[in-house]
Amino acid sequence: MKQGVTILGATGSIGASSLDVIARHPDRFEVFALTANANVKSLVELCRRFRPTVAVIADPALGSALRAALRAADLPTEARAGAAALAEVAADARAGIVIAAIVGAAGLLPTFAAARAGKRLLLANKEAIVCAGALLMDAVRMGGAELLPVDSEHNAIHQCLAGAADRASSVRRLVLTASGGPFRTRQDMRGITPNEAVAHPNWVMGRKISVDSATLMNKGLEVIEASWLFGFAPEKIDVVIHPQSVIHSMVEFGDGSVVAQLGTPDMRTPIAYCLGYPERVESGSSRLDFLALNALTFEAPDRTRFPCLQLAYDVLARGAAASIALNAANEIAVEAFLGGRLSFDAIAPVIETTLARASMLPPGDVNDVVELDRAARALARSICAQRAGVR
């Protein structure tokens, strides 16, 4: 029997990789629903190729445009629109697998809906667990969901931990690897352009995530994510720069053994792992040629040149509200940078100032998370505007 799959954020890079893997296994998987934020044209094109039962556009103002485009393409796919529709389709019983790939805090509510509905939840949305780690893990437990991380680093750790009977006593530390991004050896961070920041040396990613990689905030968010996913304190989670992106992460055990997961830098590998788990299914990624590897090198991250990494470690000790503010401020600052309204070297100061001024009241539920996120975004926008005014 085929498994129904819903992809939240189907028009992004994770969505494209997921659909590629799914298309390789028509006997195992079928697309039930696809969603997009505002790109009606791309969503309809995907519907033409994969024939989902439902398509959802997050922007409610584009609902009629989606319906008209699906009719014009003579497709039977049902069109829905808005945030409530995203949550509804994430919980729909006709799909047992939900791939949560919506970038940013917009993915929070549908991810929770999938967890509460007991789905196999393939988590590619860092923000859901960064902003609401305890609440999300509770929703997974209460809903009987199965949470599998798509991020290559956390997926690698999941693989390395397989068979570890007692993680608390047997694991010495988790080691997240980072490519170092496009500015790994650059000393002067002034004058960096958006096109330079999104030119990742190894991975093909969206613009926002590429900037996060350039600032090392992506790795900082992954530290927070790893803490919640695997239940380890921040002092047991290390980051090491590994420019070749061949080792995706490692686990060091108490007996001195280190288990690492290796592979080519292709997101189809962790996606295939999650879709087929515990079986292994073909991903389409190229094989790792050990004879072609010149060297595997490692460096300590420079937290002075890349202060976002340290900021992420700091907020883990400050509680959930600090993580929410960190994530919100980062999204606003990156958006301003990509829009030409903020310099690259001002991203971290905007986040730091937001953390100093934002509310630190702990959220009691998802609605509190949404409100803290909204307030932190408004504060970060104001700080960005002030910095732009004095440049």
mmCIF file of C-alpha atoms in Angstrom:
data_model
loop_
_atom_site.group_PDB
_atom_site.id
_atom_site.type_symbol
_atom_site.label_atom_id
_atom_site.label_comp_id
_atom_site.label_asym_id
_atom_site.label_seq_id
_atom_site.Cartn_x
_atom_site.Cartn_y
_atom_site.Cartn_z
ATOM 1 C CA MET A 1 0.000 0.000 0.000
ATOM 2 C CA LYS A 2 1.341 3.431 -0.936
ATOM 3 C CA GLN A 3 2.011 5.982 1.784
ATOM 4 C CA GLY A 4 0.450 9.403 1.350
ATOM 5 C CA VAL A 5 2.852 12.345 1.734
ATOM 6 C CA THR A 6 2.122 16.003 2.425
ATOM 7 C CA ILE A 7 4.871 18.539 1.739
ATOM 8 C CA LEU A 8 4.585 21.825 3.607
ATOM 9 C CA GLY A 9 6.716 24.239 1.576
ATOM 10 C CA ALA A 10 6.821 22.264 -1.660
ATOM 11 C CA THR A 11 8.270 25.016 -3.870
ATOM 12 C CA GLY A 12 11.478 25.422 -1.844
ATOM 13 C CA SER A 13 14.723 23.469 -2.131
ATOM 14 C CA ILE A 14 13.697 20.828 0.442
ATOM 15 C CA GLY A 15 10.380 20.402 -1.342
ATOM 16 C CA ALA A 16 12.135 19.902 -4.678
ATOM 17 C CA SER A 17 14.516 17.311 -3.204
ATOM 18 C CA SER A 18 11.641 15.520 -1.469
ATOM 19 C CA LEU A 19 9.616 15.296 -4.658
ATOM 20 C CA ASP A 20 12.635 13.960 -6.509
ATOM 21 C CA VAL A 21 13.002 11.125 -3.982
ATOM 22 C CA ILE A 22 9.270 10.404 -3.975
ATOM 23 C CA ALA A 23 9.221 10.217 -7.785
ATOM 24 C CA ARG A 24 11.862 7.461 -7.622
ATOM 25 C CA HIS A 25 9.491 5.256 -5.594
ATOM 26 C CA PRO A 26 6.025 5.419 -7.194
ATOM 27 C CA ASP A 27 5.237 2.003 -5.721
ATOM 28 C CA ARG A 28 5.840 3.226 -2.146
ATOM 29 C CA PHE A 29 4.787 6.895 -1.979
ATOM 30 C CA GLU A 30 2.155 9.176 -3.448
ATOM 31 C CA VAL A 31 1.753 12.908 -2.981
ATOM 32 C CA PHE A 32 -1.414 13.797 -1.085
ATOM 33 C CA ALA A 33 -0.931 17.550 -0.609
ATOM 34 C CA LEU A 34 1.468 20.303 -1.624
ATOM 35 C CA THR A 35 1.666 23.784 -0.121
ATOM 36 C CA ALA A 36 3.406 27.041 -0.964
ATOM 37 C CA ASN A 37 3.588 30.501 0.525
ATOM 38 C CA ALA A 38 2.719 32.744 -2.433
ATOM 39 C CA ASN A 39 4.125 31.170 -5.613
ATOM 40 C CA VAL A 40 0.943 30.101 -7.377
ATOM 41 C CA LYS A 41 2.662 29.425 -10.714
ATOM 42 C CA SER A 42 5.239 27.025 -9.256
ATOM 43 C CA LEU A 43 2.652 25.283 -7.077
ATOM 44 C CA VAL A 44 0.374 24.657 -10.060
ATOM 45 C CA GLU A 45 3.293 23.313 -12.077
ATOM 46 C CA LEU A 46 4.044 20.845 -9.269
ATOM 47 C CA CYS A 47 0.378 19.869 -9.188
ATOM 48 C CA ARG A 48 0.553 19.222 -12.922
ATOM 49 C CA ARG A 49 3.472 16.827 -12.378
ATOM 50 C CA PHE A 50 2.436 15.070 -9.160
ATOM 51 C CA ARG A 51 -1.377 15.275 -9.177
ATOM 52 C CA PRO A 52 -1.955 15.834 -5.436
ATOM 53 C CA THR A 53 -5.418 15.688 -3.948
ATOM 54 C CA VAL A 54 -5.015 19.089 -2.267
ATOM 55 C CA ALA A 55 -2.953 22.229 -2.902
ATOM 56 C CA VAL A 56 -2.714 25.025 -0.327
ATOM 57 C CA ILE A 57 -1.444 28.560 -0.798
ATOM 58 C CA ALA A 58 -0.595 30.207 2.524
ATOM 59 C CA ASP A 59 -1.504 33.728 1.397
ATOM 60 C CA PRO A 60 -5.319 33.837 1.678
ATOM 61 C CA ALA A 61 -5.511 36.602 -0.937
ATOM 62 C CA LEU A 62 -4.200 34.161 -3.562
ATOM 63 C CA GLY A 63 -6.820 31.466 -3.029
ATOM 64 C CA SER A 64 -8.949 32.489 -6.011
ATOM 65 C CA ALA A 65 -5.862 32.734 -8.232
ATOM 66 C CA LEU A 66 -4.861 29.187 -7.268
ATOM 67 C CA ARG A 67 -8.342 27.840 -7.959
ATOM 68 C CA ALA A 68 -8.461 29.561 -11.340
ATOM 69 C CA ALA A 69 -5.004 28.310 -12.316
ATOM 70 C CA LEU A 70 -5.854 24.716 -11.380
ATOM 71 C CA ARG A 71 -9.074 24.920 -13.425
ATOM 72 C CA ALA A 72 -7.194 26.369 -16.392
ATOM 73 C CA ALA A 73 -4.742 23.466 -16.192
ATOM 74 C CA ASP A 74 -7.691 21.041 -16.061
ATOM 75 C CA LEU A 75 -6.465 19.583 -12.778
ATOM 76 C CA PRO A 76 -8.802 17.964 -10.224
ATOM 77 C CA THR A 77 -6.652 19.132 -7.280
ATOM 78 C CA GLU A 78 -8.656 20.884 -4.565
ATOM 79 C CA ALA A 79 -7.451 24.431 -3.852
ATOM 80 C CA ARG A 80 -7.319 25.832 -0.318
ATOM 81 C CA ALA A 81 -5.790 28.979 1.156
ATOM 82 C CA GLY A 82 -4.709 30.500 4.466
ATOM 83 C CA ALA A 83 -3.019 29.502 7.702
ATOM 84 C CA ALA A 84 -5.955 27.402 8.913
ATOM 85 C CA ALA A 85 -5.889 25.406 5.688
ATOM 86 C CA LEU A 86 -2.180 24.675 6.195
ATOM 87 C CA ALA A 87 -2.872 23.260 9.659
ATOM 88 C CA GLU A 88 -5.858 21.258 8.404
ATOM 89 C CA VAL A 89 -3.952 19.617 5.567
ATOM 90 C CA ALA A 90 -1.023 18.834 7.894
ATOM 91 C CA ALA A 91 -3.391 16.860 10.116
ATOM 92 C CA ASP A 92 -5.415 15.205 7.335
ATOM 93 C CA ALA A 93 -5.701 11.448 7.901
ATOM 94 C CA ARG A 94 -5.149 10.695 4.206
ATOM 95 C CA ALA A 95 -1.399 11.300 4.538
ATOM 96 C CA GLY A 96 0.710 9.435 7.073
ATOM 97 C CA ILE A 97 3.897 11.388 6.306
ATOM 98 C CA VAL A 98 4.277 15.158 6.598
ATOM 99 C CA ILE A 99 7.441 16.920 5.450
ATOM 100 C CA ALA A 100 7.640 20.235 7.337
ATOM 101 C CA ALA A 101 9.769 22.434 5.074
ATOM 102 C CA ILE A 102 8.182 25.865 5.481
ATOM 103 C CA VAL A 103 10.966 28.345 6.184
ATOM 104 C CA GLY A 104 10.619 30.473 9.300
ATOM 105 C CA ALA A 105 8.062 30.739 12.080
ATOM 106 C CA ALA A 106 5.223 30.433 9.545
ATOM 107 C CA GLY A 107 5.760 26.683 9.739
ATOM 108 C CA LEU A 108 5.073 26.525 13.471
ATOM 109 C CA LEU A 109 1.302 25.885 13.546
ATOM 110 C CA PRO A 110 1.105 23.288 10.737
ATOM 111 C CA THR A 111 4.079 21.433 12.220
ATOM 112 C CA PHE A 112 2.267 21.237 15.561
ATOM 113 C CA ALA A 113 -0.893 20.092 13.786
ATOM 114 C CA ALA A 114 1.016 17.219 12.187
ATOM 115 C CA ALA A 115 2.580 16.247 15.527
ATOM 116 C CA ARG A 116 -0.755 16.222 17.332
ATOM 117 C CA ALA A 117 -2.253 14.110 14.543
ATOM 118 C CA GLY A 118 0.367 11.405 15.067
ATOM 119 C CA LYS A 119 2.151 11.728 11.727
ATOM 120 C CA ARG A 120 5.605 10.582 10.729
ATOM 121 C CA LEU A 121 6.938 14.134 10.854
ATOM 122 C CA LEU A 122 9.996 14.859 8.732
ATOM 123 C CA LEU A 123 11.238 18.074 10.305
ATOM 124 C CA ALA A 124 13.102 20.471 8.036
ATOM 125 C CA ASN A 125 11.738 23.565 9.758
ATOM 126 C CA LYS A 126 14.311 24.534 12.394
ATOM 127 C CA GLU A 127 12.171 27.316 13.783
ATOM 128 C CA ALA A 128 9.405 25.048 15.083
ATOM 129 C CA ILE A 129 11.740 23.338 17.516
ATOM 130 C CA VAL A 130 13.962 26.374 18.151
ATOM 131 C CA CYS A 131 10.967 28.498 19.149
ATOM 132 C CA ALA A 132 8.926 25.835 20.894
ATOM 133 C CA GLY A 133 11.161 22.866 21.651
ATOM 134 C CA ALA A 134 9.501 21.647 24.843
ATOM 135 C CA LEU A 135 5.991 22.221 23.507
ATOM 136 C CA LEU A 136 6.721 20.444 20.221
ATOM 137 C CA MET A 137 8.312 17.429 21.894
ATOM 138 C CA ASP A 138 5.268 17.220 24.196
ATOM 139 C CA ALA A 139 2.956 17.371 21.146
ATOM 140 C CA VAL A 140 4.936 14.572 19.485
ATOM 141 C CA ARG A 141 4.664 12.365 22.577
ATOM 142 C CA MET A 142 0.993 13.083 23.205
ATOM 143 C CA GLY A 143 0.023 12.660 19.553
ATOM 144 C CA GLY A 144 2.034 9.478 19.098
ATOM 145 C CA ALA A 145 3.949 11.065 16.235
ATOM 146 C CA GLU A 146 7.325 9.932 14.940
ATOM 147 C CA LEU A 147 9.757 12.841 14.608
ATOM 148 C CA LEU A 148 12.652 12.386 12.168
ATOM 149 C CA PRO A 149 15.091 15.237 11.456
ATOM 150 C CA VAL A 150 15.783 16.166 7.822
ATOM 151 C CA ASP A 151 18.609 18.613 8.531
ATOM 152 C CA SER A 152 21.727 16.789 7.357
ATOM 153 C CA GLU A 153 23.514 17.286 10.697
ATOM 154 C CA HIS A 154 20.684 16.065 12.908
ATOM 155 C CA ASN A 155 19.854 13.303 10.483
ATOM 156 C CA ALA A 156 23.492 12.206 10.743
ATOM 157 C CA ILE A 157 23.302 12.195 14.544
ATOM 158 C CA HIS A 158 20.069 10.194 14.401
ATOM 159 C CA GLN A 159 21.908 7.594 12.323
ATOM 160 C CA CYS A 160 24.971 7.629 14.593
ATOM 161 C CA LEU A 161 22.848 7.110 17.707
ATOM 162 C CA ALA A 162 21.075 4.066 16.260
ATOM 163 C CA GLY A 163 21.558 1.221 18.688
ATOM 164 C CA ALA A 164 22.778 3.407 21.578
ATOM 165 C CA ALA A 165 20.959 1.777 24.495
ATOM 166 C CA ASP A 166 21.518 4.469 27.123
ATOM 167 C CA ARG A 167 22.316 7.802 25.537
ATOM 168 C CA ALA A 168 22.633 9.695 28.803
ATOM 169 C CA SER A 169 25.476 7.526 30.081
ATOM 170 C CA SER A 170 27.066 6.254 26.866
ATOM 171 C CA VAL A 171 27.347 9.479 24.842
ATOM 172 C CA ARG A 172 30.144 11.909 25.664
ATOM 173 C CA ARG A 173 29.228 14.605 23.142
ATOM 174 C CA LEU A 174 27.509 15.404 19.849
ATOM 175 C CA VAL A 175 29.652 17.079 17.180
ATOM 176 C CA LEU A 176 27.846 19.166 14.569
ATOM 177 C CA THR A 177 29.902 19.864 11.482
ATOM 178 C CA ALA A 178 29.719 23.159 9.568
ATOM 179 C CA SER A 179 31.124 24.024 6.168
ATOM 180 C CA GLY A 180 32.105 27.482 7.411
ATOM 181 C CA GLY A 181 30.112 29.119 4.615
ATOM 182 C CA PRO A 182 31.453 31.486 1.955
ATOM 183 C CA PHE A 183 33.349 33.702 4.434
ATOM 184 C CA ARG A 184 35.214 31.051 6.405
ATOM 185 C CA THR A 185 38.603 32.683 5.757
ATOM 186 C CA ARG A 186 37.430 36.280 5.323
ATOM 187 C CA GLN A 187 38.581 38.622 8.077
ATOM 188 C CA ASP A 188 36.730 41.854 7.191
ATOM 189 C CA MET A 189 32.953 41.386 7.215
ATOM 190 C CA ARG A 190 32.187 44.878 5.977
ATOM 191 C CA GLY A 191 30.780 45.496 2.518
ATOM 192 C CA ILE A 192 29.457 41.987 1.934
ATOM 193 C CA THR A 193 26.666 41.856 -0.658
ATOM 194 C CA PRO A 194 23.624 39.550 -0.647
ATOM 195 C CA ASN A 195 24.869 37.774 -3.773
ATOM 196 C CA GLU A 196 28.160 37.015 -2.018
ATOM 197 C CA ALA A 197 26.394 35.775 1.108
ATOM 198 C CA VAL A 198 24.088 33.337 -0.701
ATOM 199 C CA ALA A 199 26.897 31.760 -2.756
ATOM 200 C CA HIS A 200 27.347 28.679 -0.573
ATOM 201 C CA PRO A 201 30.449 26.653 -1.449
ATOM 202 C CA ASN A 202 28.866 23.199 -1.008
ATOM 203 C CA TRP A 203 25.087 23.172 -0.570
ATOM 204 C CA VAL A 204 22.223 24.379 -2.768
ATOM 205 C CA MET A 205 19.798 26.112 -0.400
ATOM 206 C CA GLY A 206 17.317 28.973 -0.246
ATOM 207 C CA ARG A 207 18.537 32.540 0.193
ATOM 208 C CA LYS A 208 17.590 32.913 3.858
ATOM 209 C CA ILE A 209 19.228 29.655 4.927
ATOM 210 C CA SER A 210 22.289 30.494 2.829
ATOM 211 C CA VAL A 211 22.721 33.781 4.710
ATOM 212 C CA ASP A 212 22.309 31.905 8.000
ATOM 213 C CA SER A 213 25.121 29.611 6.885
ATOM 214 C CA ALA A 214 27.275 32.627 6.077
ATOM 215 C CA THR A 215 26.777 34.077 9.587
ATOM 216 C CA LEU A 216 26.936 30.619 11.261
ATOM 217 C CA MET A 217 23.488 31.330 12.719
ATOM 218 C CA ASN A 218 22.338 28.216 10.881
ATOM 219 C CA LYS A 219 24.734 26.222 13.051
ATOM 220 C CA GLY A 220 23.629 28.089 16.156
ATOM 221 C CA LEU A 221 20.006 27.196 15.482
ATOM 222 C CA GLU A 222 21.116 23.597 14.955
ATOM 223 C CA VAL A 223 22.752 23.550 18.398
ATOM 224 C CA ILE A 224 19.414 24.554 19.934
ATOM 225 C CA GLU A 225 17.607 22.025 17.765
ATOM 226 C CA ALA A 226 20.000 19.201 18.706
ATOM 227 C CA SER A 227 19.538 19.941 22.392
ATOM 228 C CA TRP A 228 15.771 19.395 22.098
ATOM 229 C CA LEU A 229 15.818 16.548 19.575
ATOM 230 C CA PHE A 230 18.316 14.378 21.415
ATOM 231 C CA GLY A 231 18.032 15.600 25.005
ATOM 232 C CA PHE A 232 21.581 16.893 25.536
ATOM 233 C CA ALA A 233 22.735 19.991 27.394
ATOM 234 C CA PRO A 234 24.561 22.627 25.308
ATOM 235 C CA GLU A 235 27.906 21.827 26.941
ATOM 236 C CA LYS A 236 27.666 18.358 25.364
ATOM 237 C CA ILE A 237 27.132 19.764 21.856
ATOM 238 C CA ASP A 238 30.172 20.964 19.929
ATOM 239 C CA VAL A 239 30.528 22.632 16.535
ATOM 240 C CA VAL A 240 33.513 22.010 14.275
ATOM 241 C CA ILE A 241 34.222 23.563 10.884
ATOM 242 C CA HIS A 242 34.614 20.898 8.205
ATOM 243 C CA PRO A 243 34.926 22.686 4.834
ATOM 244 C CA GLN A 244 34.510 19.578 2.667
ATOM 245 C CA SER A 245 30.994 18.792 4.004
ATOM 246 C CA VAL A 246 31.655 15.060 3.715
ATOM 247 C CA ILE A 247 31.196 14.208 7.408
ATOM 248 C CA HIS A 248 27.750 15.512 8.275
ATOM 249 C CA SER A 249 28.057 15.090 12.045
ATOM 250 C CA MET A 250 29.512 12.758 14.662
ATOM 251 C CA VAL A 251 28.792 11.230 18.042
ATOM 252 C CA GLU A 252 31.568 10.556 20.560
ATOM 253 C CA PHE A 253 30.855 7.791 23.046
ATOM 254 C CA GLY A 254 32.232 7.298 26.525
ATOM 255 C CA ASP A 255 34.482 4.439 25.479
ATOM 256 C CA GLY A 256 36.361 6.769 23.115
ATOM 257 C CA SER A 257 34.649 5.588 19.932
ATOM 258 C CA VAL A 258 33.479 8.231 17.460
ATOM 259 C CA VAL A 259 30.738 7.325 14.993
ATOM 260 C CA ALA A 260 30.373 9.599 11.959
ATOM 261 C CA GLN A 261 27.929 9.722 9.057
ATOM 262 C CA LEU A 262 29.479 10.532 5.681
ATOM 263 C CA GLY A 263 28.060 11.262 2.253
ATOM 264 C CA THR A 264 27.975 13.708 -0.618
ATOM 265 C CA PRO A 265 26.356 17.082 0.188
ATOM 266 C CA ASP A 266 22.905 16.261 -1.172
ATOM 267 C CA MET A 267 19.703 16.769 0.832
ATOM 268 C CA ARG A 268 18.070 13.830 -0.935
ATOM 269 C CA THR A 269 20.135 11.494 1.260
ATOM 270 C CA PRO A 270 18.604 12.497 4.641
ATOM 271 C CA ILE A 271 15.162 12.858 3.050
ATOM 272 C CA ALA A 272 15.320 9.306 1.698
ATOM 273 C CA TYR A 273 16.529 8.072 5.095
ATOM 274 C CA CYS A 274 13.499 9.638 6.792
ATOM 275 C CA LEU A 275 10.971 8.501 4.176
ATOM 276 C CA GLY A 276 12.110 4.886 4.257
ATOM 277 C CA TYR A 277 13.163 4.542 7.904
ATOM 278 C CA PRO A 278 14.036 2.014 9.222
ATOM 279 C CA GLU A 279 14.618 0.712 5.693
ATOM 280 C CA ARG A 280 17.083 2.356 3.295
ATOM 281 C CA VAL A 281 15.665 3.544 -0.039
ATOM 282 C CA GLU A 282 17.356 4.951 -3.141
ATOM 283 C CA SER A 283 17.866 8.718 -2.905
ATOM 284 C CA GLY A 284 19.374 9.574 -6.268
ATOM 285 C CA SER A 285 22.417 11.192 -4.687
ATOM 286 C CA SER A 286 25.841 10.412 -6.090
ATOM 287 C CA ARG A 287 28.108 7.902 -4.380
ATOM 288 C CA LEU A 288 30.961 9.128 -2.224
ATOM 289 C CA ASP A 289 34.245 8.478 -4.020
ATOM 290 C CA PHE A 290 36.875 8.069 -1.314
ATOM 291 C CA LEU A 291 39.691 7.910 -3.852
ATOM 292 C CA ALA A 292 38.753 11.370 -5.119
ATOM 293 C CA LEU A 293 38.913 12.931 -1.650
ATOM 294 C CA ASN A 294 42.086 14.930 -1.127
ATOM 295 C CA ALA A 295 41.673 15.519 2.612
ATOM 296 C CA LEU A 296 39.168 15.915 5.416
ATOM 297 C CA THR A 297 40.054 18.961 7.506
ATOM 298 C CA PHE A 298 38.655 20.482 10.670
ATOM 299 C CA GLU A 299 38.837 23.890 12.364
ATOM 300 C CA ALA A 300 37.402 25.520 15.469
ATOM 301 C CA PRO A 301 34.701 28.093 14.681
ATOM 302 C CA ASP A 302 35.720 31.719 15.223
ATOM 303 C CA ARG A 303 33.008 33.083 17.515
ATOM 304 C CA THR A 304 34.438 36.595 17.294
ATOM 305 C CA ARG A 305 34.078 36.872 13.536
ATOM 306 C CA PHE A 306 30.832 34.863 13.672
ATOM 307 C CA PRO A 307 29.086 36.042 16.872
ATOM 308 C CA CYS A 308 25.714 34.525 15.914
ATOM 309 C CA LEU A 309 26.963 31.087 16.952
ATOM 310 C CA GLN A 310 27.746 32.280 20.484
ATOM 311 C CA LEU A 311 24.404 34.090 20.714
ATOM 312 C CA ALA A 312 22.639 30.777 20.048
ATOM 313 C CA TYR A 313 24.585 28.990 22.782
ATOM 314 C CA ASP A 314 23.773 31.848 25.155
ATOM 315 C CA VAL A 315 20.003 31.708 24.652
ATOM 316 C CA LEU A 316 19.849 28.011 25.544
ATOM 317 C CA ALA A 317 20.673 29.015 29.105
ATOM 318 C CA ARG A 318 18.063 31.808 29.087
ATOM 319 C CA GLY A 319 14.926 29.820 28.244
ATOM 320 C CA ALA A 320 12.344 29.508 25.497
ATOM 321 C CA ALA A 321 11.517 33.207 25.174
ATOM 322 C CA ALA A 322 15.148 33.987 24.369
ATOM 323 C CA SER A 323 15.186 31.344 21.627
ATOM 324 C CA ILE A 324 12.018 32.851 20.145
ATOM 325 C CA ALA A 325 13.529 36.339 20.163
ATOM 326 C CA LEU A 326 16.778 35.081 18.641
ATOM 327 C CA ASN A 327 14.995 33.364 15.780
ATOM 328 C CA ALA A 328 12.601 36.254 15.121
ATOM 329 C CA ALA A 329 15.330 38.893 15.157
ATOM 330 C CA ASN A 330 17.491 36.805 12.866
ATOM 331 C CA GLU A 331 14.704 36.401 10.319
ATOM 332 C CA ILE A 332 14.007 40.146 10.301
ATOM 333 C CA ALA A 333 17.697 41.077 10.121
ATOM 334 C CA VAL A 334 18.383 38.638 7.272
ATOM 335 C CA GLU A 335 15.331 39.923 5.420
ATOM 336 C CA ALA A 336 16.604 43.481 5.816
ATOM 337 C CA PHE A 337 20.076 42.465 4.638
ATOM 338 C CA LEU A 338 18.731 40.701 1.546
ATOM 339 C CA GLY A 339 16.599 43.765 0.852
ATOM 340 C CA GLY A 340 19.589 46.096 0.999
ATOM 341 C CA ARG A 341 18.415 47.833 4.194
ATOM 342 C CA LEU A 342 21.006 46.390 6.588
ATOM 343 C CA SER A 343 24.685 45.566 6.312
ATOM 344 C CA PHE A 344 25.877 41.995 6.764
ATOM 345 C CA ASP A 345 27.975 42.875 9.820
ATOM 346 C CA ALA A 346 24.902 44.451 11.470
ATOM 347 C CA ILE A 347 22.887 41.212 11.555
ATOM 348 C CA ALA A 348 24.374 40.001 14.854
ATOM 349 C CA PRO A 349 24.086 43.420 16.597
ATOM 350 C CA VAL A 350 20.392 43.603 15.654
ATOM 351 C CA ILE A 351 19.832 40.165 17.194
ATOM 352 C CA GLU A 352 21.809 41.068 20.323
ATOM 353 C CA THR A 353 19.873 44.307 20.823
ATOM 354 C CA THR A 354 16.561 42.513 20.329
ATOM 355 C CA LEU A 355 17.523 39.920 22.934
ATOM 356 C CA ALA A 356 18.360 42.699 25.392
ATOM 357 C CA ARG A 357 14.956 44.379 24.961
ATOM 358 C CA ALA A 358 12.500 41.527 24.259
ATOM 359 C CA SER A 359 10.160 39.936 26.782
ATOM 360 C CA MET A 360 11.592 36.879 28.498
ATOM 361 C CA LEU A 361 8.290 35.577 29.899
ATOM 362 C CA PRO A 362 8.182 31.814 29.252
ATOM 363 C CA PRO A 363 5.461 30.698 26.784
ATOM 364 C CA GLY A 364 2.750 28.447 28.179
ATOM 365 C CA ASP A 365 1.364 27.287 24.840
ATOM 366 C CA VAL A 366 1.712 27.726 21.092
ATOM 367 C CA ASN A 367 -0.366 30.907 21.106
ATOM 368 C CA ASP A 368 2.122 32.439 23.547
ATOM 369 C CA VAL A 369 4.942 31.429 21.203
ATOM 370 C CA VAL A 370 3.198 33.151 18.292
ATOM 371 C CA GLU A 371 2.674 36.320 20.337
ATOM 372 C CA LEU A 372 6.269 36.430 21.589
ATOM 373 C CA ASP A 373 7.442 35.896 18.034
ATOM 374 C CA ARG A 374 5.223 38.724 16.759
ATOM 375 C CA ALA A 375 6.465 41.130 19.418
ATOM 376 C CA ALA A 376 10.120 40.238 18.837
ATOM 377 C CA ARG A 377 9.726 40.749 15.093
ATOM 378 C CA ALA A 378 8.209 44.178 15.603
ATOM 379 C CA LEU A 379 11.060 45.103 17.939
ATOM 380 C CA ALA A 380 13.675 43.819 15.485
ATOM 381 C CA ARG A 381 12.110 45.781 12.615
ATOM 382 C CA SER A 382 12.323 48.940 14.693
ATOM 383 C CA ILE A 383 15.976 48.279 15.521
ATOM 384 C CA CYS A 384 16.759 47.596 11.838
ATOM 385 C CA ALA A 385 15.069 50.860 10.859
ATOM 386 C CA GLN A 386 17.057 52.782 13.467
ATOM 387 C CA ARG A 387 20.326 51.324 12.190
ATOM 388 C CA ALA A 388 19.389 52.105 8.601
ATOM 389 C CA GLY A 389 18.642 55.684 9.583
ATOM 390 C CA VAL A 390 22.111 56.282 11.005
ATOM 391 C CA ARG A 391 24.144 54.620 8.250
#
